[in-house]
């Protein structure tokens, strides 16, 4: 949705100071509910064996698949009981300080609108399918749920440091595009991948991208792609590892020594990296999405 048009949409006419709105569940059309069902079916065909168990468990615990766009009120009954989190509706991407404050209070802001039929494969703005299908299932996992809250508190604290890009990079490479190495093999936990049919296989199977073990400072120094498949995926061993490393590190001194710009490009591989796979980068070199390149 075009942020300038928010107020023109009758469904979102009352936006509060914290950007939350009523989901307007009753106003969804049949076609919109169907769009959810199509996307849901697509993902369920490809995600088994690619998505981590914690995500698949969360998906079934919340019953997200049964008929159309879920009603947030219903999700919240179960979610609150499991980890104390809730989903709140917002009309668009919210400003950073508002976003951090929601997370710090165990509220996940989710777009209430759904993509158009011509955007089934790709949408740049996070819609209700990305936000709810991609992000909410893992909020049923106690360790991941705590990580998300800690991230929100960290974001609030970071505001005096002018290093938001580095913190955004941490979110990007974990919450949105993270992989987890499990005894059964490499699996996805990042929401940006879980809500995309094509990136799901690409992230796990393609020879193009790098797969590198998670290293907090290295990752916060790394740029990322916002409009195409990632050139590098960072891999954690467990949610406990992710929680421990980020929560136990005082980001103050880290912000002080980080440069204002990213030091590493999205394709960089460093001497010091623990590399699972050094990618060929053939997808990006051939021009990627803009050139209609088939992922390999
Ligand atoms: N430890 C971080 C700080 O000192 C906070 C944080 C925790 C950030 C978890 C991100 C994720 O600011
Ligand atoms: Co997202």
PDB file of N, CA and C in Angstrom, residues 115-219:
ATOM      1  N   UNK A 115      -1.111  -8.855  -0.875  1.00  0.00           N
ATOM      2  CA  UNK A 115      -0.632  -8.556  -2.242  1.00  0.00           C
ATOM      3  C   UNK A 115      -1.689  -8.841  -3.298  1.00  0.00           C
ATOM      4  N   UNK A 116      -1.517  -8.236  -4.462  1.00  0.00           N
ATOM      5  CA  UNK A 116      -2.411  -8.459  -5.602  1.00  0.00           C
ATOM      6  C   UNK A 116      -2.038  -9.759  -6.298  1.00  0.00           C
ATOM      7  N   UNK A 117      -2.968 -10.268  -7.090  1.00  0.00           N
ATOM      8  CA  UNK A 117      -2.701 -11.526  -7.790  1.00  0.00           C
ATOM      9  C   UNK A 117      -1.457 -11.498  -8.679  1.00  0.00           C
ATOM     10  N   UNK A 118      -1.147 -10.331  -9.251  1.00  0.00           N
ATOM     11  CA  UNK A 118       0.033 -10.267 -10.125  1.00  0.00           C
ATOM     12  C   UNK A 118       1.327 -10.276  -9.298  1.00  0.00           C
ATOM     13  N   UNK A 119       1.201 -10.200  -7.958  1.00  0.00           N
ATOM     14  CA  UNK A 119       2.426 -10.140  -7.135  1.00  0.00           C
ATOM     15  C   UNK A 119       2.653 -11.418  -6.336  1.00  0.00           C
ATOM     16  N   UNK A 120       2.079 -12.523  -6.784  1.00  0.00           N
ATOM     17  CA  UNK A 120       2.182 -13.743  -5.976  1.00  0.00           C
ATOM     18  C   UNK A 120       3.639 -14.131  -5.711  1.00  0.00           C
ATOM     19  N   UNK A 121       4.493 -13.970  -6.701  1.00  0.00           N
ATOM     20  CA  UNK A 121       5.890 -14.393  -6.574  1.00  0.00           C
ATOM     21  C   UNK A 121       6.734 -13.419  -5.765  1.00  0.00           C
ATOM     22  N   UNK A 122       6.435 -12.138  -5.903  1.00  0.00           N
ATOM     23  CA  UNK A 122       7.351 -11.164  -5.327  1.00  0.00           C
ATOM     24  C   UNK A 122       6.657  -9.855  -4.989  1.00  0.00           C
ATOM     25  N   UNK A 123       6.906  -9.363  -3.798  1.00  0.00           N
ATOM     26  CA  UNK A 123       6.362  -8.071  -3.400  1.00  0.00           C
ATOM     27  C   UNK A 123       7.417  -7.400  -2.537  1.00  0.00           C
ATOM     28  N   UNK A 124       7.626  -6.124  -2.748  1.00  0.00           N
ATOM     29  CA  UNK A 124       8.716  -5.471  -2.020  1.00  0.00           C
ATOM     30  C   UNK A 124       8.290  -5.072  -0.608  1.00  0.00           C
ATOM     31  N   UNK A 125       7.024  -4.694  -0.473  1.00  0.00           N
ATOM     32  CA  UNK A 125       6.534  -4.258   0.838  1.00  0.00           C
ATOM     33  C   UNK A 125       5.953  -5.442   1.585  1.00  0.00           C
ATOM     34  N   UNK A 126       6.243  -5.566   2.879  1.00  0.00           N
ATOM     35  CA  UNK A 126       5.724  -6.721   3.611  1.00  0.00           C
ATOM     36  C   UNK A 126       4.204  -6.665   3.788  1.00  0.00           C
ATOM     37  N   UNK A 127       3.515  -7.665   3.267  1.00  0.00           N
ATOM     38  CA  UNK A 127       2.051  -7.731   3.408  1.00  0.00           C
ATOM     39  C   UNK A 127       1.690  -8.740   4.497  1.00  0.00           C
ATOM     40  N   UNK A 128       0.403  -8.989   4.660  1.00  0.00           N
ATOM     41  CA  UNK A 128      -0.038  -9.862   5.758  1.00  0.00           C
ATOM     42  C   UNK A 128       0.485 -11.291   5.574  1.00  0.00           C
ATOM     43  N   UNK A 129       0.678 -11.714   4.334  1.00  0.00           N
ATOM     44  CA  UNK A 129       1.191 -13.073   4.156  1.00  0.00           C
ATOM     45  C   UNK A 129       2.642 -13.161   4.633  1.00  0.00           C
ATOM     46  N   UNK A 130       3.463 -12.245   4.184  1.00  0.00           N
ATOM     47  CA  UNK A 130       4.851 -12.259   4.655  1.00  0.00           C
ATOM     48  C   UNK A 130       4.904 -12.128   6.185  1.00  0.00           C
ATOM     49  N   UNK A 131       4.190 -11.134   6.707  1.00  0.00           N
ATOM     50  CA  UNK A 131       4.310 -10.845   8.133  1.00  0.00           C
ATOM     51  C   UNK A 131       3.753 -11.960   9.015  1.00  0.00           C
ATOM     52  N   UNK A 132       2.615 -12.501   8.634  1.00  0.00           N
ATOM     53  CA  UNK A 132       1.992 -13.494   9.518  1.00  0.00           C
ATOM     54  C   UNK A 132       2.509 -14.904   9.226  1.00  0.00           C
ATOM     55  N   UNK A 133       2.483 -15.305   7.972  1.00  0.00           N
ATOM     56  CA  UNK A 133       2.983 -16.647   7.653  1.00  0.00           C
ATOM     57  C   UNK A 133       4.490 -16.734   7.933  1.00  0.00           C
ATOM     58  N   UNK A 134       5.226 -15.707   7.512  1.00  0.00           N
ATOM     59  CA  UNK A 134       6.685 -15.748   7.632  1.00  0.00           C
ATOM     60  C   UNK A 134       7.191 -15.579   9.060  1.00  0.00           C
ATOM     61  N   UNK A 135       6.636 -14.600   9.778  1.00  0.00           N
ATOM     62  CA  UNK A 135       7.217 -14.239  11.078  1.00  0.00           C
ATOM     63  C   UNK A 135       6.556 -14.882  12.292  1.00  0.00           C
ATOM     64  N   UNK A 136       5.240 -15.033  12.246  1.00  0.00           N
ATOM     65  CA  UNK A 136       4.537 -15.339  13.492  1.00  0.00           C
ATOM     66  C   UNK A 136       4.755 -16.770  14.017  1.00  0.00           C
ATOM     67  N   UNK A 137       4.853 -17.790  13.144  1.00  0.00           N
ATOM     68  CA  UNK A 137       5.039 -19.143  13.688  1.00  0.00           C
ATOM     69  C   UNK A 137       6.231 -19.275  14.647  1.00  0.00           C
ATOM     70  N   UNK A 138       7.351 -18.627  14.321  1.00  0.00           N
ATOM     71  CA  UNK A 138       8.525 -18.776  15.196  1.00  0.00           C
ATOM     72  C   UNK A 138       8.369 -18.053  16.527  1.00  0.00           C
ATOM     73  N   UNK A 139       7.407 -17.128  16.579  1.00  0.00           N
ATOM     74  CA  UNK A 139       7.174 -16.448  17.866  1.00  0.00           C
ATOM     75  C   UNK A 139       6.553 -17.402  18.890  1.00  0.00           C
ATOM     76  N   UNK A 140       6.208 -18.603  18.477  1.00  0.00           N
ATOM     77  CA  UNK A 140       5.735 -19.615  19.434  1.00  0.00           C
ATOM     78  C   UNK A 140       6.925 -20.311  20.102  1.00  0.00           C
ATOM     79  N   UNK A 141       8.134 -20.092  19.556  1.00  0.00           N
ATOM     80  CA  UNK A 141       9.321 -20.720  20.140  1.00  0.00           C
ATOM     81  C   UNK A 141       9.890 -19.815  21.229  1.00  0.00           C
ATOM     82  N   UNK A 142       9.987 -20.322  22.468  1.00  0.00           N
ATOM     83  CA  UNK A 142      10.356 -19.445  23.589  1.00  0.00           C
ATOM     84  C   UNK A 142      11.695 -18.720  23.408  1.00  0.00           C
ATOM     85  N   UNK A 143      12.700 -19.395  22.870  1.00  0.00           N
ATOM     86  CA  UNK A 143      14.013 -18.754  22.744  1.00  0.00           C
ATOM     87  C   UNK A 143      13.981 -17.689  21.649  1.00  0.00           C
ATOM     88  N   UNK A 144      13.380 -18.030  20.529  1.00  0.00           N
ATOM     89  CA  UNK A 144      13.289 -17.053  19.447  1.00  0.00           C
ATOM     90  C   UNK A 144      12.422 -15.866  19.872  1.00  0.00           C
ATOM     91  N   UNK A 145      11.363 -16.152  20.598  1.00  0.00           N
ATOM     92  CA  UNK A 145      10.479 -15.090  21.095  1.00  0.00           C
ATOM     93  C   UNK A 145      11.260 -14.110  21.975  1.00  0.00           C
ATOM     94  N   UNK A 146      12.149 -14.633  22.806  1.00  0.00           N
ATOM     95  CA  UNK A 146      12.962 -13.766  23.668  1.00  0.00           C
ATOM     96  C   UNK A 146      13.980 -12.969  22.851  1.00  0.00           C
ATOM     97  N   UNK A 147      14.517 -13.601  21.808  1.00  0.00           N
ATOM     98  CA  UNK A 147      15.466 -12.903  20.936  1.00  0.00           C
ATOM     99  C   UNK A 147      14.789 -11.683  20.296  1.00  0.00           C
ATOM    100  N   UNK A 148      13.574 -11.877  19.802  1.00  0.00           N
ATOM    101  CA  UNK A 148      12.871 -10.776  19.131  1.00  0.00           C
ATOM    102  C   UNK A 148      12.609  -9.621  20.091  1.00  0.00           C
ATOM    103  N   UNK A 149      12.258  -9.955  21.324  1.00  0.00           N
ATOM    104  CA  UNK A 149      12.035  -8.892  22.312  1.00  0.00           C
ATOM    105  C   UNK A 149      13.352  -8.171  22.634  1.00  0.00           C
ATOM    106  N   UNK A 150      14.424  -8.958  22.795  1.00  0.00           N
ATOM    107  CA  UNK A 150      15.729  -8.359  23.090  1.00  0.00           C
ATOM    108  C   UNK A 150      16.164  -7.454  21.940  1.00  0.00           C
ATOM    109  N   UNK A 151      15.856  -7.855  20.726  1.00  0.00           N
ATOM    110  CA  UNK A 151      16.195  -7.025  19.570  1.00  0.00           C
ATOM    111  C   UNK A 151      15.476  -5.672  19.663  1.00  0.00           C
ATOM    112  N   UNK A 152      14.204  -5.709  20.026  1.00  0.00           N
ATOM    113  CA  UNK A 152      13.444  -4.465  20.172  1.00  0.00           C
ATOM    114  C   UNK A 152      14.041  -3.561  21.245  1.00  0.00           C
ATOM    115  N   UNK A 153      14.406  -4.160  22.383  1.00  0.00           N
ATOM    116  CA  UNK A 153      15.027  -3.364  23.461  1.00  0.00           C
ATOM    117  C   UNK A 153      16.369  -2.815  22.997  1.00  0.00           C
ATOM    118  N   UNK A 154      17.140  -3.658  22.289  1.00  0.00           N
ATOM    119  CA  UNK A 154      18.429  -3.227  21.742  1.00  0.00           C
ATOM    120  C   UNK A 154      18.240  -2.066  20.775  1.00  0.00           C
ATOM    121  N   UNK A 155      17.183  -2.132  19.992  1.00  0.00           N
ATOM    122  CA  UNK A 155      16.895  -1.058  19.039  1.00  0.00           C
ATOM    123  C   UNK A 155      16.605   0.247  19.756  1.00  0.00           C
ATOM    124  N   UNK A 156      15.827   0.173  20.826  1.00  0.00           N
ATOM    125  CA  UNK A 156      15.502   1.386  21.588  1.00  0.00           C
ATOM    126  C   UNK A 156      16.781   1.987  22.170  1.00  0.00           C
ATOM    127  N   UNK A 157      17.648   1.094  22.642  1.00  0.00           N
ATOM    128  CA  UNK A 157      18.881   1.548  23.249  1.00  0.00           C
ATOM    129  C   UNK A 157      19.848   2.133  22.215  1.00  0.00           C
ATOM    130  N   UNK A 158      19.761   1.641  20.983  1.00  0.00           N
ATOM    131  CA  UNK A 158      20.732   2.033  19.951  1.00  0.00           C
ATOM    132  C   UNK A 158      20.527   3.460  19.459  1.00  0.00           C
ATOM    133  N   UNK A 159      19.413   4.063  19.847  1.00  0.00           N
ATOM    134  CA  UNK A 159      19.027   5.303  19.196  1.00  0.00           C
ATOM    135  C   UNK A 159      20.010   6.456  19.368  1.00  0.00           C
ATOM    136  N   UNK A 160      20.832   6.416  20.426  1.00  0.00           N
ATOM    137  CA  UNK A 160      21.819   7.477  20.581  1.00  0.00           C
ATOM    138  C   UNK A 160      23.076   7.269  19.743  1.00  0.00           C
ATOM    139  N   UNK A 161      23.196   6.131  19.085  1.00  0.00           N
ATOM    140  CA  UNK A 161      24.496   5.784  18.484  1.00  0.00           C
ATOM    141  C   UNK A 161      24.642   6.026  16.985  1.00  0.00           C
ATOM    142  N   UNK A 162      23.552   6.261  16.283  1.00  0.00           N
ATOM    143  CA  UNK A 162      23.670   6.489  14.845  1.00  0.00           C
ATOM    144  C   UNK A 162      24.276   5.285  14.099  1.00  0.00           C
ATOM    145  N   UNK A 163      23.941   4.088  14.537  1.00  0.00           N
ATOM    146  CA  UNK A 163      24.449   2.900  13.835  1.00  0.00           C
ATOM    147  C   UNK A 163      23.285   1.953  13.488  1.00  0.00           C
ATOM    148  N   UNK A 164      22.191   2.576  13.089  1.00  0.00           N
ATOM    149  CA  UNK A 164      20.981   1.808  12.802  1.00  0.00           C
ATOM    150  C   UNK A 164      21.159   0.817  11.652  1.00  0.00           C
ATOM    151  N   UNK A 165      22.024   1.195  10.712  1.00  0.00           N
ATOM    152  CA  UNK A 165      22.226   0.306   9.562  1.00  0.00           C
ATOM    153  C   UNK A 165      22.806  -1.033  10.007  1.00  0.00           C
ATOM    154  N   UNK A 166      23.717  -0.966  10.980  1.00  0.00           N
ATOM    155  CA  UNK A 166      24.346  -2.191  11.457  1.00  0.00           C
ATOM    156  C   UNK A 166      23.319  -3.073  12.177  1.00  0.00           C
ATOM    157  N   UNK A 167      22.444  -2.438  12.931  1.00  0.00           N
ATOM    158  CA  UNK A 167      21.415  -3.185  13.645  1.00  0.00           C
ATOM    159  C   UNK A 167      20.391  -3.763  12.656  1.00  0.00           C
ATOM    160  N   UNK A 168      20.122  -2.993  11.620  1.00  0.00           N
ATOM    161  CA  UNK A 168      19.203  -3.465  10.579  1.00  0.00           C
ATOM    162  C   UNK A 168      19.800  -4.673   9.859  1.00  0.00           C
ATOM    163  N   UNK A 169      21.107  -4.669   9.680  1.00  0.00           N
ATOM    164  CA  UNK A 169      21.773  -5.780   9.023  1.00  0.00           C
ATOM    165  C   UNK A 169      21.641  -7.067   9.852  1.00  0.00           C
ATOM    166  N   UNK A 170      21.733  -6.907  11.174  1.00  0.00           N
ATOM    167  CA  UNK A 170      21.542  -8.061  12.058  1.00  0.00           C
ATOM    168  C   UNK A 170      20.131  -8.637  11.894  1.00  0.00           C
ATOM    169  N   UNK A 171      19.149  -7.777  11.843  1.00  0.00           N
ATOM    170  CA  UNK A 171      17.757  -8.223  11.660  1.00  0.00           C
ATOM    171  C   UNK A 171      17.621  -8.927  10.315  1.00  0.00           C
ATOM    172  N   UNK A 172      18.167  -8.295   9.304  1.00  0.00           N
ATOM    173  CA  UNK A 172      18.052  -8.801   7.939  1.00  0.00           C
ATOM    174  C   UNK A 172      18.629 -10.211   7.817  1.00  0.00           C
ATOM    175  N   UNK A 173      19.869 -10.368   8.292  1.00  0.00           N
ATOM    176  CA  UNK A 173      20.554 -11.652   8.115  1.00  0.00           C
ATOM    177  C   UNK A 173      20.123 -12.723   9.116  1.00  0.00           C
ATOM    178  N   UNK A 174      19.307 -12.362  10.100  1.00  0.00           N
ATOM    179  CA  UNK A 174      18.797 -13.402  11.006  1.00  0.00           C
ATOM    180  C   UNK A 174      17.285 -13.519  10.831  1.00  0.00           C
ATOM    181  N   UNK A 175      16.525 -12.580  11.350  1.00  0.00           N
ATOM    182  CA  UNK A 175      15.063 -12.657  11.351  1.00  0.00           C
ATOM    183  C   UNK A 175      14.488 -12.801   9.937  1.00  0.00           C
ATOM    184  N   UNK A 176      15.056 -12.112   8.959  1.00  0.00           N
ATOM    185  CA  UNK A 176      14.509 -12.181   7.600  1.00  0.00           C
ATOM    186  C   UNK A 176      15.138 -13.269   6.740  1.00  0.00           C
ATOM    187  N   UNK A 177      16.462 -13.449   6.821  1.00  0.00           N
ATOM    188  CA  UNK A 177      17.111 -14.356   5.871  1.00  0.00           C
ATOM    189  C   UNK A 177      18.034 -15.379   6.527  1.00  0.00           C
ATOM    190  N   UNK A 178      17.778 -15.698   7.807  1.00  0.00           N
ATOM    191  CA  UNK A 178      18.659 -16.612   8.520  1.00  0.00           C
ATOM    192  C   UNK A 178      18.465 -18.076   8.145  1.00  0.00           C
ATOM    193  N   UNK A 179      19.579 -18.818   8.178  1.00  0.00           N
ATOM    194  CA  UNK A 179      19.548 -20.278   8.067  1.00  0.00           C
ATOM    195  C   UNK A 179      20.038 -20.870   9.379  1.00  0.00           C
ATOM    196  N   UNK A 180      19.641 -22.096   9.642  1.00  0.00           N
ATOM    197  CA  UNK A 180      20.054 -22.790  10.867  1.00  0.00           C
ATOM    198  C   UNK A 180      20.549 -24.183  10.485  1.00  0.00           C
ATOM    199  N   UNK A 181      21.725 -24.534  11.004  1.00  0.00           N
ATOM    200  CA  UNK A 181      22.314 -25.827  10.683  1.00  0.00           C
ATOM    201  C   UNK A 181      21.842 -26.843  11.722  1.00  0.00           C
ATOM    202  N   UNK A 182      21.069 -27.821  11.311  1.00  0.00           N
ATOM    203  CA  UNK A 182      20.485 -28.776  12.260  1.00  0.00           C
ATOM    204  C   UNK A 182      21.054 -30.170  11.969  1.00  0.00           C
ATOM    205  N   UNK A 183      20.862 -31.120  12.904  1.00  0.00           N
ATOM    206  CA  UNK A 183      21.353 -32.475  12.643  1.00  0.00           C
ATOM    207  C   UNK A 183      20.756 -33.072  11.362  1.00  0.00           C
ATOM    208  N   UNK A 184      19.582 -32.562  10.947  1.00  0.00           N
ATOM    209  CA  UNK A 184      18.978 -33.085   9.713  1.00  0.00           C
ATOM    210  C   UNK A 184      19.463 -32.348   8.472  1.00  0.00           C
ATOM    211  N   UNK A 185      20.269 -31.309   8.662  1.00  0.00           N
ATOM    212  CA  UNK A 185      20.761 -30.542   7.513  1.00  0.00           C
ATOM    213  C   UNK A 185      20.454 -29.069   7.658  1.00  0.00           C
ATOM    214  N   UNK A 186      20.832 -28.317   6.651  1.00  0.00           N
ATOM    215  CA  UNK A 186      20.626 -26.867   6.663  1.00  0.00           C
ATOM    216  C   UNK A 186      19.140 -26.571   6.496  1.00  0.00           C
ATOM    217  N   UNK A 187      18.620 -25.672   7.346  1.00  0.00           N
ATOM    218  CA  UNK A 187      17.195 -25.339   7.276  1.00  0.00           C
ATOM    219  C   UNK A 187      17.013 -23.817   7.333  1.00  0.00           C
ATOM    220  N   UNK A 188      15.815 -23.381   6.928  1.00  0.00           N
ATOM    221  CA  UNK A 188      15.497 -21.949   6.913  1.00  0.00           C
ATOM    222  C   UNK A 188      14.790 -21.534   8.205  1.00  0.00           C
ATOM    223  N   UNK A 189      15.165 -20.364   8.764  1.00  0.00           N
ATOM    224  CA  UNK A 189      14.288 -19.779   9.782  1.00  0.00           C
ATOM    225  C   UNK A 189      13.908 -18.329   9.474  1.00  0.00           C
ATOM    226  N   UNK A 190      14.540 -17.725   8.447  1.00  0.00           N
ATOM    227  CA  UNK A 190      14.241 -16.329   8.110  1.00  0.00           C
ATOM    228  C   UNK A 190      12.905 -16.170   7.394  1.00  0.00           C
ATOM    229  N   UNK A 191      12.125 -15.198   7.866  1.00  0.00           N
ATOM    230  CA  UNK A 191      10.762 -15.003   7.349  1.00  0.00           C
ATOM    231  C   UNK A 191      10.724 -14.581   5.882  1.00  0.00           C
ATOM    232  N   UNK A 192      11.732 -13.812   5.455  1.00  0.00           N
ATOM    233  CA  UNK A 192      11.771 -13.365   4.062  1.00  0.00           C
ATOM    234  C   UNK A 192      11.926 -14.541   3.108  1.00  0.00           C
ATOM    235  N   UNK A 193      12.590 -15.575   3.567  1.00  0.00           N
ATOM    236  CA  UNK A 193      12.737 -16.777   2.738  1.00  0.00           C
ATOM    237  C   UNK A 193      11.492 -17.654   2.871  1.00  0.00           C
ATOM    238  N   UNK A 194      10.988 -17.795   4.088  1.00  0.00           N
ATOM    239  CA  UNK A 194       9.868 -18.706   4.327  1.00  0.00           C
ATOM    240  C   UNK A 194       8.606 -18.286   3.583  1.00  0.00           C
ATOM    241  N   UNK A 195       8.469 -16.982   3.313  1.00  0.00           N
ATOM    242  CA  UNK A 195       7.273 -16.535   2.609  1.00  0.00           C
ATOM    243  C   UNK A 195       7.504 -16.427   1.104  1.00  0.00           C
ATOM    244  N   UNK A 196       8.650 -16.890   0.619  1.00  0.00           N
ATOM    245  CA  UNK A 196       8.933 -16.832  -0.822  1.00  0.00           C
ATOM    246  C   UNK A 196       9.222 -18.220  -1.377  1.00  0.00           C
ATOM    247  N   UNK A 197       8.401 -18.630  -2.331  1.00  0.00           N
ATOM    248  CA  UNK A 197       8.553 -19.967  -2.876  1.00  0.00           C
ATOM    249  C   UNK A 197       9.907 -20.140  -3.552  1.00  0.00           C
ATOM    250  N   UNK A 198      10.302 -19.167  -4.343  1.00  0.00           N
ATOM    251  CA  UNK A 198      11.530 -19.334  -5.114  1.00  0.00           C
ATOM    252  C   UNK A 198      12.781 -19.218  -4.243  1.00  0.00           C
ATOM    253  N   UNK A 199      12.752 -18.324  -3.258  1.00  0.00           N
ATOM    254  CA  UNK A 199      13.965 -18.180  -2.448  1.00  0.00           C
ATOM    255  C   UNK A 199      14.148 -19.352  -1.494  1.00  0.00           C
ATOM    256  N   UNK A 200      13.055 -20.018  -1.147  1.00  0.00           N
ATOM    257  CA  UNK A 200      13.174 -21.154  -0.223  1.00  0.00           C
ATOM    258  C   UNK A 200      14.132 -22.203  -0.790  1.00  0.00           C
ATOM    259  N   UNK A 201      13.924 -22.640  -2.004  1.00  0.00           N
ATOM    260  CA  UNK A 201      14.832 -23.631  -2.599  1.00  0.00           C
ATOM    261  C   UNK A 201      16.197 -23.029  -2.878  1.00  0.00           C
ATOM    262  N   UNK A 202      16.202 -21.803  -3.376  1.00  0.00           N
ATOM    263  CA  UNK A 202      17.476 -21.142  -3.691  1.00  0.00           C
ATOM    264  C   UNK A 202      18.396 -21.102  -2.467  1.00  0.00           C
ATOM    265  N   UNK A 203      17.837 -20.679  -1.330  1.00  0.00           N
ATOM    266  CA  UNK A 203      18.677 -20.463  -0.150  1.00  0.00           C
ATOM    267  C   UNK A 203      19.334 -21.750   0.331  1.00  0.00           C
ATOM    268  N   UNK A 204      18.645 -22.865   0.158  1.00  0.00           N
ATOM    269  CA  UNK A 204      19.179 -24.141   0.661  1.00  0.00           C
ATOM    270  C   UNK A 204      19.936 -24.913  -0.428  1.00  0.00           C
ATOM    271  N   UNK A 205      19.428 -24.901  -1.640  1.00  0.00           N
ATOM    272  CA  UNK A 205      19.975 -25.796  -2.669  1.00  0.00           C
ATOM    273  C   UNK A 205      20.880 -25.172  -3.716  1.00  0.00           C
ATOM    274  N   UNK A 206      20.762 -23.865  -3.952  1.00  0.00           N
ATOM    275  CA  UNK A 206      21.500 -23.283  -5.081  1.00  0.00           C
ATOM    276  C   UNK A 206      23.001 -23.246  -4.818  1.00  0.00           C
ATOM    277  N   UNK A 207      23.791 -23.313  -5.892  1.00  0.00           N
ATOM    278  CA  UNK A 207      25.244 -23.227  -5.705  1.00  0.00           C
ATOM    279  C   UNK A 207      25.716 -21.776  -5.772  1.00  0.00           C
ATOM    280  N   UNK A 208      24.800 -20.865  -6.094  1.00  0.00           N
ATOM    281  CA  UNK A 208      25.194 -19.470  -6.263  1.00  0.00           C
ATOM    282  C   UNK A 208      25.572 -18.738  -4.960  1.00  0.00           C
ATOM    283  N   UNK A 209      24.770 -18.806  -3.899  1.00  0.00           N
ATOM    284  CA  UNK A 209      25.065 -17.972  -2.717  1.00  0.00           C
ATOM    285  C   UNK A 209      26.128 -18.565  -1.780  1.00  0.00           C
ATOM    286  N   UNK A 210      26.781 -17.670  -1.015  1.00  0.00           N
ATOM    287  CA  UNK A 210      27.654 -18.129   0.074  1.00  0.00           C
ATOM    288  C   UNK A 210      26.790 -18.547   1.252  1.00  0.00           C
ATOM    289  N   UNK A 211      27.242 -19.540   1.985  1.00  0.00           N
ATOM    290  CA  UNK A 211      26.626 -19.867   3.279  1.00  0.00           C
ATOM    291  C   UNK A 211      27.753 -19.866   4.314  1.00  0.00           C
ATOM    292  N   UNK A 212      27.631 -18.939   5.251  1.00  0.00           N
ATOM    293  CA  UNK A 212      28.732 -18.648   6.176  1.00  0.00           C
ATOM    294  C   UNK A 212      28.213 -18.668   7.611  1.00  0.00           C
ATOM    295  N   UNK A 213      29.021 -19.189   8.521  1.00  0.00           N
ATOM    296  CA  UNK A 213      28.556 -19.252   9.904  1.00  0.00           C
ATOM    297  C   UNK A 213      28.371 -17.850  10.481  1.00  0.00           C
ATOM    298  N   UNK A 214      27.323 -17.709  11.276  1.00  0.00           N
ATOM    299  CA  UNK A 214      26.967 -16.461  11.938  1.00  0.00           C
ATOM    300  C   UNK A 214      28.122 -15.931  12.790  1.00  0.00           C
ATOM    301  N   UNK A 215      28.484 -14.679  12.540  1.00  0.00           N
ATOM    302  CA  UNK A 215      29.465 -13.990  13.382  1.00  0.00           C
ATOM    303  C   UNK A 215      28.944 -12.569  13.539  1.00  0.00           C
ATOM    304  N   UNK A 216      28.594 -12.211  14.765  1.00  0.00           N
ATOM    305  CA  UNK A 216      27.848 -10.980  15.020  1.00  0.00           C
ATOM    306  C   UNK A 216      28.466  -9.747  14.371  1.00  0.00           C
ATOM    307  N   UNK A 217      29.743  -9.505  14.682  1.00  0.00           N
ATOM    308  CA  UNK A 217      30.345  -8.250  14.206  1.00  0.00           C
ATOM    309  C   UNK A 217      30.550  -8.267  12.692  1.00  0.00           C
ATOM    310  N   UNK A 218      30.943  -9.394  12.173  1.00  0.00           N
ATOM    311  CA  UNK A 218      31.147  -9.559  10.725  1.00  0.00           C
ATOM    312  C   UNK A 218      29.824  -9.236   9.999  1.00  0.00           C
ATOM    313  N   UNK A 219      28.764  -9.760  10.553  1.00  0.00           N
ATOM    314  CA  UNK A 219      27.452  -9.583   9.938  1.00  0.00           C
ATOM    315  C   UNK A 219      26.969  -8.133  10.023  1.00  0.00           C
TER     316      UNK A 219
END
